[in-house]
Every structure is written in structure tokens, then in C-alpha cells.
Amino acid sequence: MSNKSNRTKKNIRLKVAFAVFALSAIVLFALVWAYDGVRISIESLRDESSIPLTAAVSSDPIAPNVIESLVNERRTVDGKKPLATNAELRESACAKADHMLANDYWDHISPEGVTPWTFIKKAGYDYKEAGENLARGFKDDTKLVQAWMDSPTHRANVLEGRFTEQGICERDGTLGGKATRLVVQQLGARS
């Protein structure tokens, strides 16, 4: 083979290697962005029929809890409409908090691959948009909401204009061997 032919093959291999690297970086970025924003519409490949909800849900309007009210105050300050409190989303948020405590994990997606959307669907909430915010260890509700507002991804969920409803649940329990308070906010817009 000629020297020119070897250089051409080497250039092609370098271009292919670069393309593979670039594609991998793009996929990794997309996964990190989707995971961090937690507003992705993926479905778990697992059968989650065994995940129980803690109680039956009524369709009657319910009053916002303290954290839901604080979130709405922040939305109003930023020129957004308040979110209606939704019993199904609150029940879903409680089921998610209970699941994290029972299975000793702190994440949007469980180690077994159970997503936030699993809990939302099991609560009977049919959504076109959905999101989730988590908090842990906060004893002061105002500081908790401020922490969400200080985090770009949490803030984006709180202020997302397409969301129309929310449900927030607080649970005390043990996580990683330490007593803590978990707060789960699930947001949505019905289909």
C-alpha cells in the first residue's frame, strides 16, 4: 500500500472515532439534561403493578398545603398563574416519598428503574406534561422553596408555564440510616 493510502485510511479512522465520540457526548448530554430536568416522558420497562398507592383519591378540590402555597406565591411573583392543588398528584407524591423511604434511595428514578411517571399514572393522573422536584432535610418550608428557586432545574419546574397543577407530600423517615424529612413535588398538566 502507498503512504497516501495509509494516511487516507488513518484520516477516515480518526473521523469515525471523532464522530463516535461526538455522538456519545451528545447522547450523554441529552441523558444528563433529561435526568436533571426530570421532565422527560420515558416509560419504565418494568412492571410496576406491585407499587401500591396509600389511599383512594377523591376528585373533590383540596386546599393547598403550606409548601404548595409558598410555591404559588413564588409563581405569582414571577408573573405565572398559581398551580391548582391536585389530589392525584399529591397522592402520587406521597407514594413516591414512601417508596424512597421503603427502598432506601434518594433519586428521581429508583435503582430498579421506577420513574416518577409510574407513580403519577398509578394515581390516575393522565398527563401531557409532568415534572418532579425533590427536597430532603429541610425543616423550614420557606427555605426549602427558596432552595428550589436557587436551583436552575428545580426553578424551571416551579415556574414552568405549561404546568397547571401540583401535589406536594412531606414524609418523615429514615434514609441511609439517618432520620430525615423528604418532600416530593409532582407537577402536571392533564392530557
Short mmCIF file of N, CA and C in Angstrom, two decimals:
data_model
loop_
_atom_site.label_atom_id
_atom_site.label_comp_id
_atom_site.label_asym_id
_atom_site.label_seq_id
_atom_site.Cartn_x
_atom_site.Cartn_y
_atom_site.Cartn_z
N MET A 1 0.83 -1.19 0.00
CA MET A 1 0.00 0.00 0.00
C MET A 1 0.87 1.24 0.00
N SER A 2 0.31 2.28 -0.56
CA SER A 2 1.08 3.52 -0.62
C SER A 2 0.93 4.28 0.69
N ASN A 3 1.83 5.21 0.87
CA ASN A 3 1.83 6.05 2.06
C ASN A 3 0.57 6.93 2.08
N LYS A 4 0.16 7.41 0.90
CA LYS A 4 -1.03 8.24 0.80
C LYS A 4 -2.28 7.45 1.18
N SER A 5 -2.35 6.20 0.75
CA SER A 5 -3.48 5.34 1.09
C SER A 5 -3.56 5.10 2.59
N ASN A 6 -2.41 4.90 3.24
CA ASN A 6 -2.37 4.70 4.70
C ASN A 6 -2.85 5.94 5.43
N ARG A 7 -2.43 7.11 4.92
CA ARG A 7 -2.85 8.37 5.54
C ARG A 7 -4.37 8.56 5.39
N THR A 8 -4.88 8.21 4.22
CA THR A 8 -6.32 8.34 3.98
C THR A 8 -7.10 7.43 4.93
N LYS A 9 -6.66 6.20 5.08
CA LYS A 9 -7.33 5.27 6.00
C LYS A 9 -7.24 5.77 7.43
N LYS A 10 -6.07 6.30 7.79
CA LYS A 10 -5.88 6.82 9.14
C LYS A 10 -6.81 8.02 9.37
N ASN A 11 -6.94 8.90 8.36
CA ASN A 11 -7.85 10.04 8.47
C ASN A 11 -9.29 9.59 8.61
N ILE A 12 -9.66 8.58 7.85
CA ILE A 12 -11.03 8.06 7.94
C ILE A 12 -11.28 7.48 9.33
N ARG A 13 -10.32 6.71 9.85
CA ARG A 13 -10.46 6.15 11.20
C ARG A 13 -10.57 7.25 12.25
N LEU A 14 -9.78 8.31 12.10
CA LEU A 14 -9.85 9.42 13.04
C LEU A 14 -11.21 10.11 12.96
N LYS A 15 -11.73 10.32 11.75
CA LYS A 15 -13.03 10.94 11.58
C LYS A 15 -14.13 10.07 12.18
N VAL A 16 -14.05 8.76 11.96
CA VAL A 16 -15.04 7.84 12.54
C VAL A 16 -14.94 7.86 14.06
N ALA A 17 -13.73 7.83 14.58
CA ALA A 17 -13.55 7.86 16.04
C ALA A 17 -14.10 9.16 16.62
N PHE A 18 -13.83 10.28 15.94
CA PHE A 18 -14.34 11.56 16.41
C PHE A 18 -15.87 11.59 16.35
N ALA A 19 -16.44 11.06 15.28
CA ALA A 19 -17.90 11.03 15.14
C ALA A 19 -18.52 10.18 16.25
N VAL A 20 -17.93 9.04 16.56
CA VAL A 20 -18.43 8.18 17.63
C VAL A 20 -18.33 8.91 18.97
N PHE A 21 -17.19 9.57 19.20
CA PHE A 21 -17.00 10.33 20.43
C PHE A 21 -18.04 11.45 20.54
N ALA A 22 -18.22 12.20 19.45
CA ALA A 22 -19.17 13.31 19.45
C ALA A 22 -20.60 12.81 19.70
N LEU A 23 -20.96 11.74 19.03
CA LEU A 23 -22.30 11.17 19.22
C LEU A 23 -22.48 10.70 20.65
N SER A 24 -21.47 10.05 21.21
CA SER A 24 -21.53 9.60 22.61
C SER A 24 -21.70 10.79 23.55
N ALA A 25 -20.97 11.87 23.29
CA ALA A 25 -21.06 13.06 24.13
C ALA A 25 -22.46 13.67 24.04
N ILE A 26 -23.03 13.71 22.84
CA ILE A 26 -24.37 14.26 22.66
C ILE A 26 -25.40 13.40 23.40
N VAL A 27 -25.30 12.10 23.27
CA VAL A 27 -26.22 11.20 23.97
C VAL A 27 -26.08 11.36 25.48
N LEU A 28 -24.84 11.42 25.97
CA LEU A 28 -24.61 11.59 27.40
C LEU A 28 -25.19 12.92 27.87
N PHE A 29 -24.96 14.00 27.13
CA PHE A 29 -25.52 15.30 27.48
C PHE A 29 -27.04 15.24 27.52
N ALA A 30 -27.64 14.61 26.52
CA ALA A 30 -29.10 14.51 26.48
C ALA A 30 -29.63 13.74 27.68
N LEU A 31 -28.97 12.65 28.04
CA LEU A 31 -29.41 11.86 29.19
C LEU A 31 -29.27 12.66 30.48
N VAL A 32 -28.16 13.36 30.64
CA VAL A 32 -27.95 14.16 31.86
C VAL A 32 -28.99 15.27 31.91
N TRP A 33 -29.20 15.96 30.78
CA TRP A 33 -30.18 17.03 30.77
C TRP A 33 -31.57 16.50 31.09
N ALA A 34 -31.96 15.41 30.46
CA ALA A 34 -33.29 14.86 30.68
C ALA A 34 -33.45 14.39 32.11
N TYR A 35 -32.42 13.74 32.65
CA TYR A 35 -32.48 13.24 34.01
C TYR A 35 -32.52 14.40 34.99
N ASP A 36 -31.68 15.42 34.77
CA ASP A 36 -31.60 16.54 35.70
C ASP A 36 -32.88 17.35 35.67
N GLY A 37 -33.44 17.57 34.51
CA GLY A 37 -34.66 18.33 34.40
C GLY A 37 -35.88 17.55 34.84
N VAL A 38 -35.81 16.28 34.80
CA VAL A 38 -36.87 15.37 35.21
C VAL A 38 -38.20 15.78 34.60
N ARG A 39 -38.17 16.12 33.34
CA ARG A 39 -39.38 16.42 32.63
C ARG A 39 -39.37 15.63 31.34
N ILE A 40 -38.89 14.42 31.44
CA ILE A 40 -38.81 13.56 30.28
C ILE A 40 -40.01 12.64 30.26
N SER A 41 -40.37 12.16 29.11
CA SER A 41 -41.54 11.29 29.00
C SER A 41 -41.10 9.87 28.66
N ILE A 42 -40.28 9.31 29.53
CA ILE A 42 -39.88 7.93 29.32
C ILE A 42 -40.79 7.04 30.13
N GLU A 43 -40.90 5.84 29.73
CA GLU A 43 -41.69 4.86 30.45
C GLU A 43 -40.74 3.80 30.99
N SER A 44 -41.03 3.33 32.17
CA SER A 44 -40.23 2.25 32.72
C SER A 44 -40.51 0.97 31.95
N LEU A 45 -39.49 0.18 31.76
CA LEU A 45 -39.67 -1.09 31.08
C LEU A 45 -40.09 -2.19 32.04
N ARG A 46 -40.17 -1.84 33.32
CA ARG A 46 -40.55 -2.81 34.33
C ARG A 46 -42.06 -2.80 34.55
N ASP A 47 -42.55 -3.87 35.13
CA ASP A 47 -43.95 -3.94 35.52
C ASP A 47 -44.07 -3.37 36.92
N GLU A 48 -44.70 -2.23 37.06
CA GLU A 48 -44.82 -1.58 38.36
C GLU A 48 -46.18 -1.83 39.00
N SER A 49 -46.90 -2.86 38.56
CA SER A 49 -48.23 -3.11 39.09
C SER A 49 -48.21 -3.40 40.59
N SER A 50 -47.05 -3.73 41.13
CA SER A 50 -46.96 -4.04 42.56
C SER A 50 -46.75 -2.79 43.41
N ILE A 51 -46.60 -1.62 42.80
CA ILE A 51 -46.40 -0.40 43.58
C ILE A 51 -47.76 0.08 44.07
N PRO A 52 -47.97 0.02 45.38
CA PRO A 52 -49.28 0.41 45.90
C PRO A 52 -49.38 1.92 46.09
N LEU A 53 -50.59 2.43 46.00
CA LEU A 53 -50.86 3.78 46.44
C LEU A 53 -51.39 3.67 47.86
N THR A 54 -51.22 4.72 48.65
CA THR A 54 -51.54 4.61 50.07
C THR A 54 -53.02 4.77 50.38
N ALA A 55 -53.80 5.39 49.48
CA ALA A 55 -55.22 5.57 49.75
C ALA A 55 -55.95 5.88 48.46
N ALA A 56 -57.28 5.73 48.51
CA ALA A 56 -58.10 6.11 47.37
C ALA A 56 -58.09 7.63 47.25
N VAL A 57 -58.23 8.13 46.03
CA VAL A 57 -58.15 9.57 45.79
C VAL A 57 -59.51 10.10 45.38
N SER A 58 -59.90 11.23 45.95
CA SER A 58 -61.16 11.89 45.61
C SER A 58 -60.90 12.91 44.51
N SER A 59 -61.91 13.17 43.71
CA SER A 59 -61.77 14.20 42.67
C SER A 59 -62.20 15.58 43.18
N ASP A 60 -62.62 15.66 44.45
CA ASP A 60 -63.02 16.94 45.03
C ASP A 60 -61.80 17.85 45.17
N PRO A 61 -62.02 19.18 45.00
CA PRO A 61 -60.90 20.11 45.18
C PRO A 61 -60.36 20.03 46.61
N ILE A 62 -59.07 20.21 46.75
CA ILE A 62 -58.47 20.20 48.08
C ILE A 62 -57.68 21.49 48.28
N ALA A 63 -57.53 21.87 49.53
CA ALA A 63 -56.81 23.09 49.85
C ALA A 63 -55.30 22.85 49.74
N PRO A 64 -54.58 23.86 49.31
CA PRO A 64 -53.12 23.70 49.24
C PRO A 64 -52.51 23.60 50.63
N ASN A 65 -51.44 22.80 50.73
CA ASN A 65 -50.70 22.77 51.99
C ASN A 65 -49.73 23.96 52.00
N VAL A 66 -48.95 24.10 53.06
CA VAL A 66 -48.07 25.26 53.22
C VAL A 66 -47.08 25.37 52.06
N ILE A 67 -46.44 24.27 51.70
CA ILE A 67 -45.42 24.33 50.64
C ILE A 67 -46.07 24.64 49.30
N GLU A 68 -47.21 24.05 49.03
CA GLU A 68 -47.93 24.36 47.77
C GLU A 68 -48.27 25.85 47.71
N SER A 69 -48.68 26.42 48.83
CA SER A 69 -48.98 27.86 48.88
C SER A 69 -47.74 28.70 48.64
N LEU A 70 -46.61 28.30 49.24
CA LEU A 70 -45.36 29.03 49.03
C LEU A 70 -44.91 28.96 47.57
N VAL A 71 -45.07 27.81 46.94
CA VAL A 71 -44.73 27.67 45.52
C VAL A 71 -45.58 28.63 44.70
N ASN A 72 -46.87 28.69 45.01
CA ASN A 72 -47.76 29.59 44.27
C ASN A 72 -47.42 31.06 44.49
N GLU A 73 -46.98 31.41 45.68
CA GLU A 73 -46.53 32.78 45.93
C GLU A 73 -45.35 33.12 45.01
N ARG A 74 -44.40 32.19 44.89
CA ARG A 74 -43.23 32.42 44.02
C ARG A 74 -43.64 32.52 42.56
N ARG A 75 -44.58 31.67 42.14
CA ARG A 75 -45.06 31.73 40.76
C ARG A 75 -45.71 33.09 40.49
N THR A 76 -46.52 33.57 41.42
CA THR A 76 -47.20 34.85 41.26
C THR A 76 -46.19 36.00 41.16
N VAL A 77 -45.17 35.97 42.00
CA VAL A 77 -44.12 36.99 41.96
C VAL A 77 -43.46 37.02 40.57
N ASP A 78 -43.32 35.85 39.97
CA ASP A 78 -42.67 35.76 38.65
C ASP A 78 -43.68 35.87 37.50
N GLY A 79 -44.89 36.28 37.80
CA GLY A 79 -45.87 36.51 36.75
C GLY A 79 -46.54 35.26 36.20
N LYS A 80 -46.47 34.17 36.92
CA LYS A 80 -47.11 32.91 36.49
C LYS A 80 -48.40 32.70 37.26
N LYS A 81 -49.30 31.95 36.66
CA LYS A 81 -50.55 31.60 37.33
C LYS A 81 -50.26 30.60 38.45
N PRO A 82 -51.01 30.68 39.55
CA PRO A 82 -50.85 29.67 40.61
C PRO A 82 -51.25 28.29 40.10
N LEU A 83 -50.65 27.28 40.67
CA LEU A 83 -50.98 25.89 40.34
C LEU A 83 -52.13 25.42 41.23
N ALA A 84 -53.09 24.75 40.64
CA ALA A 84 -54.16 24.15 41.44
C ALA A 84 -53.57 22.95 42.18
N THR A 85 -54.03 22.75 43.40
CA THR A 85 -53.61 21.57 44.14
C THR A 85 -54.45 20.40 43.66
N ASN A 86 -53.77 19.32 43.30
CA ASN A 86 -54.45 18.15 42.74
C ASN A 86 -54.25 16.96 43.67
N ALA A 87 -55.36 16.33 44.06
CA ALA A 87 -55.31 15.20 44.99
C ALA A 87 -54.54 14.01 44.41
N GLU A 88 -54.70 13.77 43.10
CA GLU A 88 -53.99 12.64 42.48
C GLU A 88 -52.48 12.88 42.49
N LEU A 89 -52.07 14.11 42.18
CA LEU A 89 -50.63 14.41 42.20
C LEU A 89 -50.08 14.37 43.62
N ARG A 90 -50.88 14.81 44.59
CA ARG A 90 -50.42 14.74 45.98
C ARG A 90 -50.28 13.28 46.41
N GLU A 91 -51.26 12.47 46.07
CA GLU A 91 -51.19 11.05 46.40
C GLU A 91 -50.00 10.39 45.73
N SER A 92 -49.76 10.76 44.49
CA SER A 92 -48.61 10.25 43.75
C SER A 92 -47.30 10.65 44.43
N ALA A 93 -47.23 11.91 44.87
CA ALA A 93 -46.03 12.40 45.55
C ALA A 93 -45.81 11.64 46.86
N CYS A 94 -46.90 11.35 47.57
CA CYS A 94 -46.77 10.57 48.82
C CYS A 94 -46.32 9.14 48.54
N ALA A 95 -46.85 8.55 47.48
CA ALA A 95 -46.43 7.19 47.11
C ALA A 95 -44.95 7.17 46.76
N LYS A 96 -44.49 8.21 46.05
CA LYS A 96 -43.07 8.29 45.69
C LYS A 96 -42.20 8.44 46.93
N ALA A 97 -42.60 9.32 47.86
CA ALA A 97 -41.83 9.50 49.10
C ALA A 97 -41.79 8.20 49.90
N ASP A 98 -42.92 7.54 50.02
CA ASP A 98 -42.98 6.26 50.74
C ASP A 98 -42.08 5.22 50.08
N HIS A 99 -42.08 5.20 48.76
CA HIS A 99 -41.25 4.24 48.01
C HIS A 99 -39.77 4.50 48.25
N MET A 100 -39.36 5.78 48.25
CA MET A 100 -37.95 6.11 48.51
C MET A 100 -37.55 5.68 49.92
N LEU A 101 -38.41 5.95 50.89
CA LEU A 101 -38.09 5.57 52.27
C LEU A 101 -38.06 4.05 52.44
N ALA A 102 -39.03 3.37 51.87
CA ALA A 102 -39.12 1.91 52.00
C ALA A 102 -37.95 1.21 51.30
N ASN A 103 -37.46 1.81 50.22
CA ASN A 103 -36.38 1.18 49.44
C ASN A 103 -35.04 1.86 49.62
N ASP A 104 -34.96 2.81 50.55
CA ASP A 104 -33.72 3.48 50.95
C ASP A 104 -32.93 4.03 49.75
N TYR A 105 -33.59 4.89 48.97
CA TYR A 105 -32.87 5.58 47.88
C TYR A 105 -33.33 7.03 47.83
N TRP A 106 -32.51 7.85 47.22
CA TRP A 106 -32.82 9.28 47.06
C TRP A 106 -32.51 9.65 45.62
N ASP A 107 -33.53 9.59 44.78
CA ASP A 107 -33.32 9.86 43.36
C ASP A 107 -34.68 9.95 42.67
N HIS A 108 -34.67 10.56 41.50
CA HIS A 108 -35.91 10.64 40.73
C HIS A 108 -36.29 9.27 40.16
N ILE A 109 -35.30 8.48 39.84
CA ILE A 109 -35.54 7.14 39.30
C ILE A 109 -34.96 6.13 40.28
N SER A 110 -35.76 5.14 40.68
CA SER A 110 -35.31 4.16 41.67
C SER A 110 -34.20 3.29 41.11
N PRO A 111 -33.45 2.62 41.96
CA PRO A 111 -32.41 1.70 41.47
C PRO A 111 -32.97 0.61 40.55
N GLU A 112 -34.26 0.30 40.70
CA GLU A 112 -34.89 -0.71 39.84
C GLU A 112 -35.44 -0.11 38.55
N GLY A 113 -35.31 1.21 38.37
CA GLY A 113 -35.77 1.86 37.15
C GLY A 113 -37.19 2.40 37.21
N VAL A 114 -37.78 2.50 38.40
CA VAL A 114 -39.13 3.04 38.53
C VAL A 114 -39.05 4.57 38.43
N THR A 115 -39.81 5.13 37.48
CA THR A 115 -39.75 6.56 37.21
C THR A 115 -40.85 7.32 37.96
N PRO A 116 -40.72 8.64 38.05
CA PRO A 116 -41.80 9.44 38.65
C PRO A 116 -43.13 9.25 37.94
N TRP A 117 -43.07 9.02 36.63
CA TRP A 117 -44.29 8.91 35.83
C TRP A 117 -45.08 7.66 36.22
N THR A 118 -44.41 6.66 36.75
CA THR A 118 -45.09 5.46 37.22
C THR A 118 -46.06 5.82 38.34
N PHE A 119 -45.59 6.60 39.30
CA PHE A 119 -46.42 6.97 40.44
C PHE A 119 -47.58 7.87 40.00
N ILE A 120 -47.29 8.78 39.08
CA ILE A 120 -48.31 9.71 38.59
C ILE A 120 -49.42 8.94 37.87
N LYS A 121 -49.04 8.01 37.01
CA LYS A 121 -50.04 7.22 36.28
C LYS A 121 -50.82 6.32 37.22
N LYS A 122 -50.14 5.70 38.20
CA LYS A 122 -50.83 4.81 39.13
C LYS A 122 -51.85 5.56 39.98
N ALA A 123 -51.63 6.85 40.17
CA ALA A 123 -52.58 7.66 40.93
C ALA A 123 -53.78 8.05 40.07
N GLY A 124 -53.74 7.72 38.78
CA GLY A 124 -54.85 8.01 37.89
C GLY A 124 -54.78 9.36 37.20
N TYR A 125 -53.60 9.98 37.24
CA TYR A 125 -53.44 11.29 36.61
C TYR A 125 -52.95 11.09 35.18
N ASP A 126 -53.80 11.45 34.22
CA ASP A 126 -53.47 11.33 32.80
C ASP A 126 -52.86 12.66 32.35
N TYR A 127 -51.56 12.67 32.07
CA TYR A 127 -50.86 13.93 31.83
C TYR A 127 -50.34 14.05 30.41
N LYS A 128 -50.19 15.32 29.99
CA LYS A 128 -49.45 15.61 28.76
C LYS A 128 -48.09 16.19 29.11
N GLU A 129 -47.96 16.79 30.27
CA GLU A 129 -46.70 17.31 30.81
C GLU A 129 -46.62 16.89 32.28
N ALA A 130 -45.44 16.52 32.72
CA ALA A 130 -45.27 16.18 34.13
C ALA A 130 -43.84 16.48 34.55
N GLY A 131 -43.67 16.79 35.81
CA GLY A 131 -42.35 17.07 36.36
C GLY A 131 -42.31 16.69 37.83
N GLU A 132 -41.11 16.67 38.36
CA GLU A 132 -40.94 16.31 39.77
C GLU A 132 -39.78 17.10 40.36
N ASN A 133 -39.99 17.60 41.58
CA ASN A 133 -38.92 18.18 42.38
C ASN A 133 -38.84 17.40 43.69
N LEU A 134 -37.63 17.23 44.18
CA LEU A 134 -37.39 16.55 45.45
C LEU A 134 -36.63 17.48 46.38
N ALA A 135 -36.85 17.30 47.67
CA ALA A 135 -36.06 18.01 48.68
C ALA A 135 -35.95 17.09 49.88
N ARG A 136 -34.88 17.30 50.64
CA ARG A 136 -34.67 16.44 51.80
C ARG A 136 -33.93 17.20 52.89
N GLY A 137 -34.35 16.96 54.12
CA GLY A 137 -33.66 17.51 55.27
C GLY A 137 -34.04 18.93 55.64
N PHE A 138 -34.96 19.57 54.94
CA PHE A 138 -35.35 20.94 55.26
C PHE A 138 -36.39 20.92 56.38
N LYS A 139 -36.15 21.75 57.40
CA LYS A 139 -37.11 21.89 58.49
C LYS A 139 -37.97 23.12 58.31
N ASP A 140 -37.51 24.04 57.47
CA ASP A 140 -38.21 25.30 57.22
C ASP A 140 -38.73 25.30 55.78
N ASP A 141 -40.05 25.39 55.64
CA ASP A 141 -40.67 25.32 54.31
C ASP A 141 -40.25 26.48 53.40
N THR A 142 -40.10 27.66 53.97
CA THR A 142 -39.68 28.82 53.17
C THR A 142 -38.28 28.60 52.60
N LYS A 143 -37.38 28.07 53.42
CA LYS A 143 -36.02 27.80 52.95
C LYS A 143 -36.01 26.70 51.89
N LEU A 144 -36.90 25.73 52.03
CA LEU A 144 -37.00 24.66 51.05
C LEU A 144 -37.39 25.23 49.69
N VAL A 145 -38.45 26.04 49.66
CA VAL A 145 -38.90 26.62 48.39
C VAL A 145 -37.82 27.55 47.82
N GLN A 146 -37.12 28.28 48.69
CA GLN A 146 -36.03 29.14 48.21
C GLN A 146 -34.91 28.30 47.60
N ALA A 147 -34.63 27.15 48.18
CA ALA A 147 -33.60 26.26 47.61
C ALA A 147 -34.02 25.79 46.22
N TRP A 148 -35.30 25.46 46.04
CA TRP A 148 -35.79 25.10 44.71
C TRP A 148 -35.60 26.26 43.75
N MET A 149 -35.90 27.48 44.21
CA MET A 149 -35.77 28.65 43.33
C MET A 149 -34.31 28.97 43.01
N ASP A 150 -33.40 28.59 43.88
CA ASP A 150 -31.97 28.83 43.65
C ASP A 150 -31.34 27.80 42.73
N SER A 151 -32.02 26.69 42.49
CA SER A 151 -31.52 25.62 41.61
C SER A 151 -32.16 25.79 40.23
N PRO A 152 -31.36 25.93 39.17
CA PRO A 152 -31.95 26.17 37.85
C PRO A 152 -32.97 25.12 37.41
N THR A 153 -32.72 23.85 37.65
CA THR A 153 -33.66 22.83 37.17
C THR A 153 -34.93 22.79 38.02
N HIS A 154 -34.79 22.96 39.34
CA HIS A 154 -35.97 22.99 40.20
C HIS A 154 -36.81 24.24 39.91
N ARG A 155 -36.11 25.36 39.75
CA ARG A 155 -36.79 26.62 39.44
C ARG A 155 -37.59 26.50 38.13
N ALA A 156 -36.96 25.85 37.13
CA ALA A 156 -37.64 25.67 35.85
C ALA A 156 -38.94 24.89 36.03
N ASN A 157 -38.92 23.86 36.87
CA ASN A 157 -40.15 23.11 37.14
C ASN A 157 -41.18 23.97 37.86
N VAL A 158 -40.76 24.70 38.89
CA VAL A 158 -41.68 25.54 39.67
C VAL A 158 -42.35 26.58 38.77
N LEU A 159 -41.59 27.16 37.86
CA LEU A 159 -42.11 28.26 37.04
C LEU A 159 -42.61 27.84 35.66
N GLU A 160 -42.54 26.56 35.35
CA GLU A 160 -42.97 26.08 34.03
C GLU A 160 -44.41 26.50 33.76
N GLY A 161 -44.61 27.24 32.69
CA GLY A 161 -45.94 27.75 32.36
C GLY A 161 -46.92 26.70 31.89
N ARG A 162 -46.41 25.58 31.40
CA ARG A 162 -47.32 24.54 30.91
C ARG A 162 -47.92 23.71 32.04
N PHE A 163 -47.31 23.73 33.22
CA PHE A 163 -47.88 23.01 34.36
C PHE A 163 -49.07 23.81 34.89
N THR A 164 -50.13 23.10 35.23
CA THR A 164 -51.34 23.75 35.76
C THR A 164 -51.71 23.25 37.15
N GLU A 165 -51.11 22.12 37.56
CA GLU A 165 -51.48 21.51 38.84
C GLU A 165 -50.23 20.99 39.54
N GLN A 166 -50.35 20.84 40.85
CA GLN A 166 -49.26 20.27 41.64
C GLN A 166 -49.82 19.48 42.80
N GLY A 167 -48.98 18.62 43.33
CA GLY A 167 -49.26 17.92 44.56
C GLY A 167 -47.95 17.77 45.30
N ILE A 168 -47.91 18.16 46.55
CA ILE A 168 -46.69 18.08 47.35
C ILE A 168 -46.97 17.26 48.59
N CYS A 169 -46.05 16.35 48.88
CA CYS A 169 -46.18 15.49 50.05
C CYS A 169 -44.90 15.55 50.87
N GLU A 170 -45.05 15.60 52.18
CA GLU A 170 -43.93 15.58 53.12
C GLU A 170 -43.98 14.27 53.90
N ARG A 171 -42.83 13.65 54.06
CA ARG A 171 -42.75 12.41 54.85
C ARG A 171 -41.49 12.45 55.71
N ASP A 172 -41.66 12.07 56.96
CA ASP A 172 -40.52 11.88 57.85
C ASP A 172 -40.17 10.40 57.86
N GLY A 173 -38.89 10.10 57.87
CA GLY A 173 -38.47 8.71 57.89
C GLY A 173 -36.97 8.61 57.97
N THR A 174 -36.48 7.42 57.68
CA THR A 174 -35.04 7.15 57.73
C THR A 174 -34.55 6.84 56.33
N LEU A 175 -33.48 7.52 55.95
CA LEU A 175 -32.88 7.32 54.64
C LEU A 175 -31.38 7.23 54.84
N GLY A 176 -30.80 6.14 54.37
CA GLY A 176 -29.36 5.95 54.54
C GLY A 176 -28.96 5.88 56.01
N GLY A 177 -29.86 5.39 56.83
CA GLY A 177 -29.57 5.25 58.26
C GLY A 177 -29.75 6.52 59.06
N LYS A 178 -30.21 7.61 58.43
CA LYS A 178 -30.38 8.89 59.14
C LYS A 178 -31.83 9.35 59.05
N ALA A 179 -32.32 9.87 60.17
CA ALA A 179 -33.67 10.43 60.19
C ALA A 179 -33.68 11.67 59.31
N THR A 180 -34.73 11.82 58.52
CA THR A 180 -34.81 12.96 57.61
C THR A 180 -36.26 13.25 57.26
N ARG A 181 -36.46 14.34 56.59
CA ARG A 181 -37.76 14.73 56.06
C ARG A 181 -37.63 14.80 54.55
N LEU A 182 -38.48 14.07 53.83
CA LEU A 182 -38.50 14.10 52.37
C LEU A 182 -39.69 14.93 51.92
N VAL A 183 -39.48 15.69 50.87
CA VAL A 183 -40.58 16.43 50.24
C VAL A 183 -40.54 16.10 48.76
N VAL A 184 -41.69 15.70 48.24
CA VAL A 184 -41.82 15.39 46.81
C VAL A 184 -42.89 16.31 46.25
N GLN A 185 -42.52 17.02 45.19
CA GLN A 185 -43.48 17.84 44.45
C GLN A 185 -43.66 17.20 43.08
N GLN A 186 -44.90 16.91 42.73
CA GLN A 186 -45.17 16.43 41.37
C GLN A 186 -46.09 17.45 40.72
N LEU A 187 -45.73 17.79 39.49
CA LEU A 187 -46.43 18.83 38.74
C LEU A 187 -46.96 18.22 37.46
N GLY A 188 -48.03 18.80 36.95
CA GLY A 188 -48.55 18.26 35.71
C GLY A 188 -49.54 19.16 35.01
N ALA A 189 -49.86 18.74 33.81
CA ALA A 189 -50.95 19.30 33.02
C ALA A 189 -51.66 18.12 32.41
N ARG A 190 -52.95 18.08 32.56
CA ARG A 190 -53.74 16.94 32.08
C ARG A 190 -53.75 16.86 30.56
N SER A 191 -53.86 15.62 30.08
CA SER A 191 -53.97 15.39 28.63
C SER A 191 -55.30 15.88 28.11
#
